[in-house]
Structures are given as C-alpha cells and as structure tokens.
Coordinates of C-alpha atoms and ligand atoms in Angstrom, one line a residue:
A130 CA -68.5 67.7 -9.1
I131 CA -65.6 65.9 -10.8
D132 CA -62.6 68.1 -11.6
I133 CA -61.7 66.7 -15.0
S134 CA -58.2 68.4 -15.0
K135 CA -57.4 66.3 -11.9
L136 CA -58.7 63.1 -13.5
R137 CA -56.4 63.7 -16.5
D138 CA -53.5 63.8 -14.2
L139 CA -54.5 60.5 -12.7
T140 CA -55.0 58.7 -16.0
G141 CA -51.5 59.7 -17.4
H142 CA -50.9 60.1 -21.1
I143 CA -53.3 58.6 -23.6
T144 CA -52.4 58.2 -27.3
L145 CA -55.2 59.3 -29.5
D146 CA -55.1 57.4 -32.8
F147 CA -58.5 57.3 -34.6
G148 CA -58.8 54.1 -36.6
Y149 CA -55.5 52.8 -35.0
K150 CA -53.7 54.0 -38.1
N151 CA -50.3 53.9 -36.3
T152 CA -51.0 51.8 -33.2
G153 CA -50.0 48.2 -33.0
S154 CA -52.4 46.1 -30.9
T155 CA -50.4 43.0 -30.6
K156 CA -47.3 41.0 -31.6
S157 CA -48.1 38.4 -34.2
A158 CA -46.2 35.7 -36.0
I159 CA -49.0 34.9 -38.5
T160 CA -49.0 37.3 -41.4
F161 CA -46.4 39.8 -42.6
L162 CA -47.2 42.6 -44.9
D163 CA -45.3 45.6 -46.2
G164 CA -47.7 48.1 -47.6
E165 CA -45.0 50.2 -49.3
L166 CA -43.3 47.3 -51.1
G167 CA -46.5 45.3 -51.7
I168 CA -45.3 42.2 -49.8
L169 CA -47.7 39.7 -48.2
K170 CA -46.5 36.5 -46.5
Y171 CA -48.3 33.9 -44.4
R172 CA -46.0 32.4 -41.8
G173 CA -43.1 33.6 -43.9
Y174 CA -44.3 32.1 -47.2
P175 CA -45.0 34.6 -50.0
I176 CA -48.6 34.8 -51.0
E177 CA -47.6 34.4 -54.7
E178 CA -46.1 31.0 -54.0
L179 CA -48.9 29.8 -51.8
A180 CA -51.5 30.9 -54.4
E181 CA -49.7 29.0 -57.1
K182 CA -48.6 25.8 -55.3
S183 CA -50.9 25.2 -52.4
N184 CA -54.6 24.7 -51.7
F185 CA -56.9 26.4 -49.3
L186 CA -56.9 23.7 -46.6
E187 CA -53.2 23.4 -46.6
V188 CA -53.0 27.2 -46.2
A189 CA -55.6 27.0 -43.4
Y190 CA -53.4 24.5 -41.6
L191 CA -50.3 26.7 -42.1
L192 CA -52.1 29.7 -40.6
I193 CA -53.6 27.9 -37.7
Y194 CA -50.7 25.6 -36.7
G195 CA -47.8 27.7 -38.0
E196 CA -46.2 25.0 -40.3
L197 CA -47.0 23.5 -43.6
P198 CA -48.6 20.1 -43.0
T199 CA -46.9 16.8 -44.0
Q200 CA -49.1 14.7 -46.3
E201 CA -50.2 12.6 -43.2
Q202 CA -51.1 15.7 -41.2
L203 CA -53.1 17.2 -44.1
T204 CA -54.9 13.9 -44.7
N205 CA -55.8 13.7 -41.0
F206 CA -56.9 17.4 -41.0
Q207 CA -59.1 16.8 -44.0
A208 CA -60.5 13.6 -42.4
Q209 CA -61.3 15.3 -39.1
I210 CA -63.0 18.2 -41.0
S211 CA -65.0 15.7 -43.2
R212 CA -66.3 14.0 -40.0
H213 CA -67.9 17.3 -38.8
T214 CA -69.4 18.8 -41.9
L215 CA -73.0 18.2 -40.9
I216 CA -74.8 20.9 -38.8
H217 CA -77.4 20.0 -36.2
E218 CA -80.8 19.6 -37.8
D219 CA -82.3 22.1 -35.3
M220 CA -80.2 24.9 -36.8
K221 CA -82.4 24.7 -39.9
K222 CA -85.2 26.1 -37.8
F223 CA -83.3 29.3 -37.4
L224 CA -82.7 29.4 -41.1
D225 CA -86.4 28.9 -41.7
G226 CA -87.1 31.9 -39.5
Y227 CA -85.1 34.4 -41.5
P228 CA -86.9 36.3 -44.3
S229 CA -85.8 34.6 -47.5
K230 CA -84.5 37.9 -49.0
S231 CA -82.5 38.9 -45.9
H232 CA -78.8 39.6 -46.3
P233 CA -76.7 36.4 -46.1
M234 CA -74.1 38.0 -43.9
A235 CA -76.7 38.7 -41.2
Q236 CA -77.8 35.0 -41.4
L237 CA -74.2 33.8 -41.4
A238 CA -73.2 35.8 -38.3
S239 CA -76.1 34.6 -36.3
L240 CA -75.9 31.0 -37.4
V241 CA -72.1 30.9 -36.6
C242 CA -72.8 32.4 -33.2
S243 CA -75.6 29.9 -32.5
L244 CA -73.0 27.0 -33.0
S245 CA -72.0 27.9 -29.4
T246 CA -75.5 26.8 -28.2
F247 CA -75.0 23.4 -29.8
Y248 CA -71.5 22.8 -28.6
P249 CA -71.4 24.2 -25.1
E250 CA -68.0 22.6 -24.4
S251 CA -66.6 25.5 -26.5
L252 CA -67.8 28.0 -23.9
K253 CA -65.3 27.3 -21.2
A254 CA -62.5 29.8 -21.3
N255 CA -59.9 27.3 -20.1
S256 CA -60.8 24.4 -22.4
S257 CA -58.2 21.7 -23.0
P258 CA -56.1 22.1 -26.1
E259 CA -58.0 19.1 -27.5
T260 CA -61.4 20.8 -27.0
M261 CA -60.0 24.0 -28.5
D262 CA -58.7 22.0 -31.5
L263 CA -62.1 20.3 -32.0
T264 CA -63.9 23.6 -31.9
M265 CA -61.6 25.0 -34.6
I266 CA -62.2 21.8 -36.7
K267 CA -66.0 22.0 -36.2
L268 CA -66.1 25.6 -37.2
L269 CA -64.0 25.0 -40.4
A270 CA -66.1 22.0 -41.2
K271 CA -69.6 23.5 -40.6
F272 CA -69.0 26.9 -42.1
P273 CA -69.3 25.8 -45.8
T274 CA -72.4 23.8 -45.0
I275 CA -74.0 26.9 -43.3
V276 CA -73.0 29.1 -46.3
S277 CA -74.6 26.6 -48.7
F278 CA -77.8 26.3 -46.7
I279 CA -78.1 30.1 -46.6
Y280 CA -77.6 30.2 -50.4
K281 CA -80.0 27.3 -51.2
K282 CA -82.7 28.8 -49.0
S283 CA -82.4 32.2 -50.7
L284 CA -83.2 30.4 -54.0
G285 CA -86.0 28.3 -52.4
H286 CA -84.1 25.2 -53.4
P287 CA -83.7 22.0 -51.4
L288 CA -80.7 22.0 -49.1
I289 CA -77.7 19.9 -50.3
Y290 CA -75.9 18.0 -47.6
P291 CA -72.1 17.7 -47.7
K292 CA -70.4 14.8 -49.6
N293 CA -67.4 13.9 -47.7
K294 CA -65.7 12.1 -50.7
Y295 CA -64.9 15.6 -52.0
D296 CA -62.1 17.8 -50.9
Y297 CA -63.0 21.0 -48.9
V298 CA -63.4 23.4 -51.8
S299 CA -65.1 20.8 -54.2
N300 CA -67.5 19.9 -51.4
F301 CA -68.4 23.5 -51.0
L302 CA -68.9 24.0 -54.7
Y303 CA -71.0 20.8 -54.8
M304 CA -73.3 22.1 -52.0
I305 CA -73.6 25.4 -53.8
F306 CA -74.2 24.3 -57.4
G307 CA -75.3 20.7 -56.9
Q308 CA -78.8 19.3 -57.2
R309 CA -80.1 16.8 -54.7
T310 CA -80.8 14.2 -57.3
E311 CA -77.8 14.4 -59.6
E312 CA -74.0 14.0 -59.3
V313 CA -72.5 17.3 -60.5
E314 CA -69.3 17.7 -62.4
I315 CA -67.2 20.1 -60.6
D316 CA -65.1 22.0 -63.1
P317 CA -61.4 21.9 -62.1
V318 CA -61.0 25.5 -63.5
V319 CA -63.6 26.6 -61.0
V320 CA -62.1 24.6 -58.1
S321 CA -58.7 26.1 -58.9
A322 CA -60.0 29.7 -59.1
M323 CA -61.9 29.2 -55.8
N324 CA -58.8 27.8 -54.1
T325 CA -56.9 30.9 -55.2
L326 CA -59.5 33.3 -54.1
L327 CA -59.9 31.7 -50.7
I328 CA -56.1 31.6 -50.2
L329 CA -55.7 35.3 -51.1
H330 CA -58.4 36.1 -48.5
A331 CA -57.2 33.8 -45.7
D332 CA -55.5 36.3 -43.5
H333 CA -54.5 39.9 -43.5
E334 CA -53.0 40.7 -40.1
Q335 CA -54.8 43.2 -37.9
N336 CA -57.6 44.2 -40.2
C337 CA -61.0 45.4 -38.9
S338 CA -62.5 41.9 -38.7
A339 CA -59.4 40.1 -37.3
S340 CA -58.9 42.7 -34.6
T341 CA -62.6 42.4 -33.8
V342 CA -62.2 38.7 -33.4
R343 CA -59.2 39.2 -31.1
M344 CA -60.9 42.0 -29.2
V345 CA -64.1 39.9 -28.6
G346 CA -62.0 36.8 -27.8
S347 CA -59.9 38.8 -25.3
S348 CA -62.8 38.7 -22.9
D349 CA -62.5 34.9 -23.0
C350 CA -65.6 34.8 -25.3
N351 CA -65.8 31.5 -27.2
L352 CA -64.5 31.0 -30.7
Y353 CA -67.9 30.8 -32.5
A354 CA -69.1 34.1 -30.9
S355 CA -65.8 35.8 -31.6
V356 CA -65.8 34.8 -35.3
S357 CA -69.5 35.8 -35.5
A358 CA -68.4 39.3 -34.4
G359 CA -65.7 39.2 -37.1
I360 CA -68.3 38.4 -39.7
D361 CA -70.2 41.5 -38.7
A362 CA -67.1 43.6 -39.0
L363 CA -66.4 42.2 -42.4
W364 CA -69.9 43.0 -43.7
G365 CA -69.3 46.7 -43.9
P366 CA -68.7 48.1 -47.4
L367 CA -65.4 49.7 -46.3
H368 CA -64.1 46.2 -45.5
G369 CA -65.3 42.9 -47.0
G370 CA -68.6 44.4 -48.2
A371 CA -66.5 46.2 -50.9
N372 CA -66.6 43.2 -53.2
Q373 CA -70.4 43.5 -53.5
A374 CA -70.2 47.2 -53.7
V375 CA -67.7 47.0 -56.6
I376 CA -70.0 45.0 -58.8
E377 CA -73.0 47.2 -57.8
M378 CA -70.9 50.3 -58.8
L379 CA -69.8 48.8 -62.1
E380 CA -73.5 47.9 -62.9
L381 CA -74.5 51.4 -62.1
I382 CA -71.8 52.8 -64.3
K383 CA -72.8 50.5 -67.1
E384 CA -76.5 51.4 -66.8
D385 CA -75.5 55.1 -66.8
G386 CA -74.0 54.7 -70.2
G387 CA -70.5 53.6 -69.2
D388 CA -68.9 57.0 -68.9
T389 CA -66.0 56.1 -66.6
E390 CA -64.6 59.7 -66.7
K391 CA -67.8 61.0 -65.2
W392 CA -67.6 58.5 -62.3
I393 CA -63.9 59.2 -61.7
N394 CA -64.7 62.9 -61.4
K395 CA -67.5 62.0 -58.9
A396 CA -64.9 60.0 -56.8
K397 CA -62.6 63.0 -56.8
D398 CA -65.2 65.5 -55.8
K399 CA -64.9 66.1 -52.1
N400 CA -68.6 67.3 -51.9
D401 CA -69.8 64.0 -53.3
P402 CA -69.9 61.1 -50.9
F403 CA -69.2 58.6 -53.7
R404 CA -66.0 56.6 -53.4
M405 CA -64.5 54.5 -56.1
M406 CA -65.2 51.1 -54.6
G407 CA -62.3 48.6 -54.8
F408 CA -59.7 51.4 -54.8
G409 CA -57.4 52.3 -52.0
H410 CA -56.3 50.4 -48.9
R411 CA -55.4 51.3 -45.4
V412 CA -52.0 49.5 -45.6
Y413 CA -51.1 49.0 -49.3
K414 CA -49.9 52.4 -50.5
N415 CA -48.1 51.0 -53.6
F416 CA -50.1 48.0 -54.9
D417 CA -52.1 45.2 -53.4
P418 CA -50.1 42.0 -54.2
R419 CA -53.3 40.0 -54.0
A420 CA -54.9 42.2 -56.7
K421 CA -52.1 41.2 -59.1
I422 CA -52.7 37.5 -58.6
I423 CA -56.4 37.8 -58.7
K424 CA -56.3 39.9 -61.9
K425 CA -54.6 37.0 -63.6
A426 CA -57.0 34.5 -62.1
C427 CA -59.8 36.7 -63.3
D428 CA -58.5 36.7 -66.9
D429 CA -58.0 32.9 -66.8
V430 CA -61.4 32.1 -65.5
L431 CA -63.2 34.4 -67.9
E432 CA -61.2 33.0 -70.8
K433 CA -61.7 29.3 -69.8
L434 CA -65.4 29.7 -69.1
G435 CA -65.8 31.7 -72.3
I436 CA -67.4 34.6 -70.5
N437 CA -67.5 38.1 -72.1
D438 CA -68.7 40.3 -69.3
P439 CA -69.4 44.0 -70.2
V440 CA -68.8 44.9 -66.6
L441 CA -65.2 43.7 -66.9
E442 CA -64.7 46.1 -69.8
I443 CA -65.9 49.0 -67.5
A444 CA -63.6 47.7 -64.8
K445 CA -60.6 47.8 -67.1
K446 CA -61.5 51.3 -68.4
L447 CA -61.8 52.5 -64.8
E448 CA -58.6 51.0 -63.7
E449 CA -56.7 52.5 -66.7
A450 CA -58.2 55.9 -66.2
A451 CA -57.7 56.0 -62.4
L452 CA -54.1 54.8 -62.6
S453 CA -53.2 57.8 -64.8
D454 CA -55.2 60.3 -62.9
P455 CA -53.1 62.6 -60.5
Y456 CA -55.8 62.3 -57.8
F457 CA -55.4 58.6 -57.5
V458 CA -51.7 58.6 -58.1
E459 CA -51.0 61.2 -55.4
R460 CA -53.1 59.4 -52.9
K461 CA -51.7 56.0 -53.9
L462 CA -55.1 54.6 -54.6
Y463 CA -54.7 51.3 -56.5
P464 CA -57.2 48.6 -57.2
N465 CA -57.5 46.3 -54.2
V466 CA -58.3 42.6 -54.0
D467 CA -62.0 43.3 -54.0
F468 CA -61.9 45.1 -57.3
Y469 CA -61.4 41.8 -59.1
S470 CA -62.8 39.1 -56.7
G471 CA -66.4 40.2 -57.4
I472 CA -65.9 39.8 -61.2
I473 CA -64.7 36.2 -60.7
Y474 CA -67.5 35.3 -58.2
R475 CA -70.0 36.7 -60.7
A476 CA -68.4 34.6 -63.6
L477 CA -68.6 31.5 -61.4
G478 CA -72.4 32.1 -61.0
F479 CA -72.6 33.5 -57.4
P480 CA -75.2 36.2 -56.8
T481 CA -73.8 39.6 -55.6
D482 CA -75.0 39.4 -52.1
M483 CA -73.1 36.2 -51.5
F484 CA -69.7 37.8 -52.3
T485 CA -68.9 39.0 -48.8
V486 CA -70.0 35.5 -47.5
L487 CA -67.3 34.0 -49.8
F488 CA -64.8 36.5 -48.4
A489 CA -65.8 35.3 -44.9
L490 CA -65.2 31.7 -45.9
G491 CA -61.7 32.6 -47.1
R492 CA -60.9 34.6 -44.0
L493 CA -62.1 32.0 -41.5
P494 CA -58.7 30.3 -41.0
G495 CA -57.1 33.7 -40.4
W496 CA -59.7 34.6 -37.7
I497 CA -59.2 31.2 -36.1
A498 CA -55.4 31.6 -36.2
Q499 CA -55.7 35.2 -34.7
W500 CA -58.0 34.0 -32.0
K501 CA -55.7 31.1 -31.1
E502 CA -52.6 33.2 -31.1
M503 CA -54.3 35.8 -28.9
H504 CA -55.1 33.0 -26.3
E505 CA -51.6 31.4 -26.6
N506 CA -50.0 34.8 -26.0
K507 CA -52.3 35.2 -22.9
E508 CA -53.1 38.7 -24.0
P509 CA -55.1 40.9 -21.6
I510 CA -58.6 42.0 -22.3
G511 CA -58.8 44.6 -25.1
R512 CA -59.9 47.9 -23.6
P513 CA -58.9 51.1 -25.3
R514 CA -59.0 54.5 -23.6
Q515 CA -60.5 57.7 -24.8
I516 CA -60.1 61.5 -24.6
Y517 CA -63.3 62.7 -23.0
V518 CA -64.7 65.8 -24.8
G519 CA -68.2 66.0 -23.3
Y520 CA -69.7 68.3 -20.6
T521 CA -67.7 68.3 -17.3
D522 CA -70.2 69.7 -14.8
R523 CA -74.0 70.0 -15.2
T524 CA -76.8 70.3 -12.8
F525 CA -79.8 67.9 -13.2
T526 CA -83.1 69.6 -14.1
K527 CA -86.3 67.8 -13.3
I528 CA -88.2 66.7 -16.5
E529 CA -91.1 69.2 -15.9
D530 CA -88.6 72.1 -15.8
R531 CA -86.8 71.2 -19.1
Ligands
LIG809 N1 -62.2 56.8 -53.9 C1 -61.9 58.1 -53.8 N2 -61.1 58.7 -52.9 C2 -60.6 57.9 -52.0 C3 -60.8 56.5 -52.0 C4 -61.7 56.0 -53.0 N3 -61.9 54.7 -53.0 N4 -60.1 55.9 -51.0 C5 -59.5 56.9 -50.4 N5 -59.7 58.1 -51.0 C6 -59.1 59.4 -50.7 C7 -59.8 60.0 -49.4 O1 -60.9 60.8 -49.8 C8 -58.6 60.8 -48.9 O2 -58.5 62.0 -49.7 P1 -58.0 63.4 -49.0 O3 -56.6 63.1 -48.5 O4 -58.1 64.4 -50.1 O5 -59.0 63.7 -47.8 C9 -57.4 59.9 -49.2 O6 -57.8 59.2 -50.4 C10 -57.0 59.0 -48.1 O7 -58.1 58.2 -47.8 P2 -58.5 57.6 -46.3 O8 -60.0 57.4 -46.3 O9 -57.9 58.5 -45.3 O10 -57.7 56.2 -46.3 P3 -58.0 55.1 -45.3 O11 -56.7 54.3 -45.2 O12 -58.6 55.6 -44.1 O13 -59.1 54.2 -46.1 C11 -60.2 52.6 -47.4 C12 -58.9 53.0 -46.8 C13 -61.3 52.5 -46.3 C14 -60.0 51.2 -48.0 C15 -60.6 53.6 -48.5 O14 -59.6 53.7 -49.5 C16 -61.9 53.3 -49.2 O15 -63.0 53.7 -48.7 N6 -61.9 52.5 -50.3 C17 -63.1 52.1 -51.0 C18 -63.7 50.9 -50.3 C19 -62.9 49.6 -50.5 O16 -62.5 49.3 -51.6 N7 -62.7 48.9 -49.4 C20 -61.9 47.6 -49.5 C21 -60.7 47.6 -48.6 S1 -59.8 46.2 -48.9 C22 -60.4 45.0 -47.9 O17 -61.2 45.2 -47.0 C23 -60.1 43.7 -48.3

C-alpha cells in the first residue's frame, strides 16, 4: 500500500487556491487591469480611449500584434481577412445536422473546432510564423460567417454570404440582418454600438475562457481547438453566459410584477440559490470600467433607435436599489459589463440565446493574442497539482461480495 504521508514529502509544498483567486498563471503584456481602481488597458491604452476613438479590427490588431496598426497595416489586415471570410461548403453539412433549436454556443464551439479538419496545416505545433499568422487571420475572418450561418439557420432563413466591400463589423451585421435579395442599409448607430461592444469584450486578461485557451494551447493543441475550448468556458452563466442570464432574469422580474425589492431580497438570502445576474466580478471590486462605457452606449442606442424597453426600467430600478443596499455595498457588488450588453443586443434585434455568441465574437482577438503570447513565451504545459483527500488504503472486494 502507498504511504501517503511519504508521498507528501516527495511532492513538496503545494499551494491550494480554489478558483486561482490569488495565483498568477503567467506573465502577460496584453491587458492590464486594476480591480480596486477600475482601470482596464489593452497594451497600455485605456479602454475608454479605445472605445471612443478606435474600431474593433484596429483593437484586434493591437491585441494580437502589440502595436496600433499604421493605415497601411490596417488596410492590409482588413484585406487579408476579407480574402478568407468564406467557410468550406462542407461545413454547412455539420450545421444542417444540429437540431435547429440547439444552443448556438454549442454549435459555435464545434464548428470552430472543425475548422482544424479543413486546415490541417494549423495542426503542426511548430508551424512557421507565416502559417500561424494565416491561421489567426482565417479564424478572425471565418468566425463572423459561422456566427451568421448559425443565426440564419435558427430562423430557417437562407444563409447570407459575406460581402467583402464592407468593413468587418458592417459585414457581420449585413450577414445577420441582411436578406439574400436586397441590399440592406446598415445603420451607422448600430455599427458604432457594435464596435463599442466588441472592443469592450476584446480581452480581459486571465479570465476563465482566456486561461482555458492558454491551458489547452499549452499542450501544443492548435488554435482552432484551443479557441473552441475557450468558447465552451465562456458559455457558462457565471462567465459570458451572464449576458443571456441577465435578460432572462429581467424578463422574469417583469412578468412577476416588477417588484425589484423582492428579487434583491432573494439575492441576499443565503438559502436561496438565486444570484443577481450581471452583478459582481471576480476582479473588479470597485466598479467595472466597461460597465460605465456600455451604460452610456446603451442610453445612446435606445434613444437613437427610439426604443422604450420596459426591461430597461427594471434594470435601472435594480441598479439603484442594489447600489444603496448594504449587502451589495459591503461585498462590492456592482453591475458588470454583462448587465448592460444584453439590453443593447436586444435593442439591436438579436435573440437572447445569441448574446453569448456575440461576446465570443468580441473576445476572439483576446483569445488569439493570449494563445500567441503563450507560444511566444514558450510556456510549459499547464498542469496544476492537487491535495489528495480520498481514501488512502482499501482492499479490493470481488463484485459478488459487495
Ligand atoms: N448576487 C448575490 N450575491 C452575490 C453575487 C450576486 N450576483 N455575486 C457575489 N455575491 C456574494 C456571494 O454570495 C458572496 O457572499 P458571502 O461573502 O456572504 O458568501 C460574496 O458576494 C462574494 O462572492 P463570490 O462568489 O465569492 O465572488 P467570486 O469572485 O467568486 O464571483 C462572480 C464572481 C462569479 C462574477 C459572481 O459575482 C457572480 O456569480 N455574479 C453573477 C454572474 C455574473 O454576472 N457573471 C458575469 C461575470 S463578468 C464576465 O464574465 C464578463
């Protein structure tokens, strides 16, 4: 029998930190955040400035390559992406196989993973930098097409193929809201709101999905499969799935008569599993700087589109009540980015179960940048330890004697 006490001596000291609340997994030069002061910067640029002055593709370039692009670099980046927006026609067979009401995140994760079957050059761990670059470009290019195909299929509508005369975000909106036979007018207010939302979601250092992408990639697994794993991690309601959960919660409160006080009390009750979705954050214990920007974008979009959403009224009441409640104040629970993003997506006409997919589209450059940095740093395979708490010594009993 194994003498566990001896084994412990051999393994040395192990730090136990459930959820890695205080354990750094890497050194990174991509995103800086200070949860106490509510600061978020990509490659040293404040999120507020990027959201105001930049567009999503420019930010994607910044995250992945470390510098803001020159006009020539950006034009070239956009042109390369435009060249690869189509997906292999055979991928539509997978799409056809999914039940039409299945969750789009499940479809997204498997379609992104299946890109590695069509582009086997991406599988080699020691691909040339050119092949690595092309894989990143292909993923950025094909992701919006995959998302739009999933969406159109869910409606039973014909698939809309990319139009490369449009910029990245406009092309995405065209594929989502366009009809096959007509040119659609893409509202600049919608393009601008979408750019803001995608920029705000583009990276967030070692969150659950980014660290999943790094962990999976650390075994030299290809980019498509690593990002597919990140999509799965994002799906959960405690991470990216919160934006869907927020709207579902607000709907529920509305249908229940709109008594926000009652729901706040439920969130405070430790015997009730209900949590106020869209409140709290692992790192931001003061405020989420993205929530501030998004709140303004939300007001602008609703005003410009002339939308009067009763769910927004509930959201505002909830926010006010929670922010003056000692339970939320003491625990530093503030609205996070997901509290408002769902309201904007809804105003733009996206169905609720597409919200987390939109988060994934925004987070894609961050996942790519994290995966690239992990490789460039030549990081070892991720392999945490554990504290064993199971039986130490048992005697096997034959099945007939149990
Ligand atoms: N509603 C009610 N109480 C909450 C909430 C909430 N949303 N969030 C945290 N708390 C309470 C906890 O019950 C705990 O109370 P206690 O100290 O009395 O036991 C305390 O606040 C600390 O909470 P933890 O769960 O320890 O905080 P943690 O950092 O582990 O969790 C998380 C952060 C997962 C985001 C949590 O706040 C939560 O579940 N929020 C709702 C889901 C959500 O909005 N997720 C989106 C995150 S942002 C993103 O992914 C982009």
